[in-house]
Amino acid sequence: MKVFIVTAHPDTRSLTHSLLSETVKRFEKNGHEVKVSDLYQMKWKATVDEDDFKNHPKGERLEIAAASGAAYANNQLTDDVVAEQEKLKWCDLLILQFPLWWFSMPAILKGWVERVYSLGLAYGTFDRYGHGNFVGKKACLMVTLGGKEAQYSNNGVNGPIEDLLFPINRNILFYTGFSVLPSFLTFGANKFGEKEFNVTVERLNTWVDNIENEKPYNYRKQNDGQFDENLQLKPEFVNPAKSGFSQLIDFS
Amino acid sequence: MKVFIVTAHPDTRSLTHSLLSETVKRFEKNGHEVKVSDLYQMKWKATVDEDDFKNHPKGERLEIAAASGAAYANNQLTDDVVAEQEKLKWCDLLILQFPLWWFSMPAILKGWVERVYSLGLAYGTFDRYGHGNFVGKKACLMVTLGGKEAQYSNNGVNGPIEDLLFPINRNILFYTGFSVLPSFLTFGANKFGEKEFNVTVERLNTWVDNIENEKPYNYRKQNDGQFDENLQLKPEFVNPAKSGFSQLIDFS
């Protein structure tokens, strides 16, 4: 399997980086090929703007989606973006690895999505949510969290971690066709000693060893007949016992 | 009232900017004072790293929360961050205005949060969710969305907009003590003509005129006795009819 890991932490001695090394080691030991984009080390440009589109006349009206589509179609994207897109096309499994900052991904990684996810490559107007160019590929998140697991449980003060990550898992990864696997979560990252690290590496190795058998989330696809012409779930598919994001998962 | 608007769109002719101008005009007409941080125009540095903390020894282990706390306490933050913090302290109402990109705020605005929200200013370990330095201030979002409203409804294909914005409203704004007002949302932004714009400006003016009477979300506070020592909602406050984020809103 070809594995592409995008990682985002400024300190290479962080828990994020330590787990990255262990992850790469284990995938390679199991015979997989791994590429890593370490966004901070690459000094990744985090903000999308007109400089990203070489064919865009400076100072002209800028609509990001349209500009990215035109630049993608005409090979007018910048080299750093093209390199990432090539890795996306290459991989069988994409892993976004990051510390949860303010309950989402770090800005530098959000900027990777905004710049790399061109119209035409990552999505079309109708090819979304389970359709599109990345169908057949898998993706998942590896997240380190400072707080304890209880705070991210169903009744935890931060809200359920599944719901906090849902906009990334479903609306960024599944949106472009990826089958999304459950995340590898590491709680209590602020208080990690050697013991916690060793236990986590063991859990990580098991996760890597079994990842090809992991079952993806059963998100509803946009064009599978479950949504009406306004892209609302048809009444017969609405589960009255569910609300919020969970309505978009097919439990049948 | 002192109003601080942070805005994030690269094109000053965007709908985001047009609505910004109208918002500023209306607040000022009503006798309020307004300051604006236009992050793209300011060429805001979007990624937090060791350069943000002048007292941090280069190359030493970097933990963002601790480093920001030490730099804040010792006046060792960079000038651009200090200027934003002063505006935060100054304002009675904070507005984050942005286009919804990949179902969240643009990277450049996320990076504003990561750099400006220092430990000690924006939060403490226990002073969070309805407590902390910003109690007494209000905050809200102004968001433009390309898609139609139906796609962001309760059964819409993108998920409910209230849930997509919840991690920002509650876990970024309310987290630091702000009372959070309902968002000003503008759907269908990709297909805006003069007619849609005029209707929206009328709606915006009414919203600005009434904003001092808007009722904030009734989020549960961390230290109000509703959470146990693990920061999980006590059983007597759990509403079995609710799930996900809505459990964290007090409907009683």
Tab-separated table of N, CA and C in Angstrom, chain A residues 1 14 16 58 75 82 88 154 183 203 207:
chain	number	residue	atom	x	y	z
A	1	MET	N	0.840	-1.191	0.000
A	1	MET	CA	0.000	0.000	0.000
A	1	MET	C	0.880	1.249	0.000
A	14	SER	N	8.109	16.945	19.168
A	14	SER	CA	6.750	16.853	19.718
A	14	SER	C	6.276	15.402	19.718
A	16	THR	N	3.572	14.525	18.385
A	16	THR	CA	3.128	14.342	16.993
A	16	THR	C	4.254	13.752	16.149
A	58	LYS	N	-3.044	39.464	-12.153
A	58	LYS	CA	-2.881	40.125	-10.846
A	58	LYS	C	-3.917	41.232	-10.684
A	75	ASN	N	-2.562	23.517	-15.987
A	75	ASN	CA	-1.229	23.342	-15.396
A	75	ASN	C	-0.592	24.663	-14.991
A	82	VAL	N	1.485	21.451	-6.848
A	82	VAL	CA	1.518	20.320	-7.786
A	82	VAL	C	2.154	19.095	-7.127
A	88	LEU	N	-1.085	12.977	-3.623
A	88	LEU	CA	-2.483	12.562	-3.426
A	88	LEU	C	-2.899	11.536	-4.473
A	154	ASN	N	-19.357	11.587	24.870
A	154	ASN	CA	-20.695	12.041	24.463
A	154	ASN	C	-21.215	13.189	25.312
A	183	SER	N	-10.448	7.395	13.277
A	183	SER	CA	-9.207	8.103	13.597
A	183	SER	C	-8.388	7.364	14.652
A	203	ARG	N	-0.269	0.392	20.894
A	203	ARG	CA	-1.608	0.554	20.318
A	203	ARG	C	-1.504	0.987	18.850
A	207	TRP	N	-2.763	-0.894	15.398
A	207	TRP	CA	-3.628	-0.150	14.472
A	207	TRP	C	-3.073	-0.228	13.045
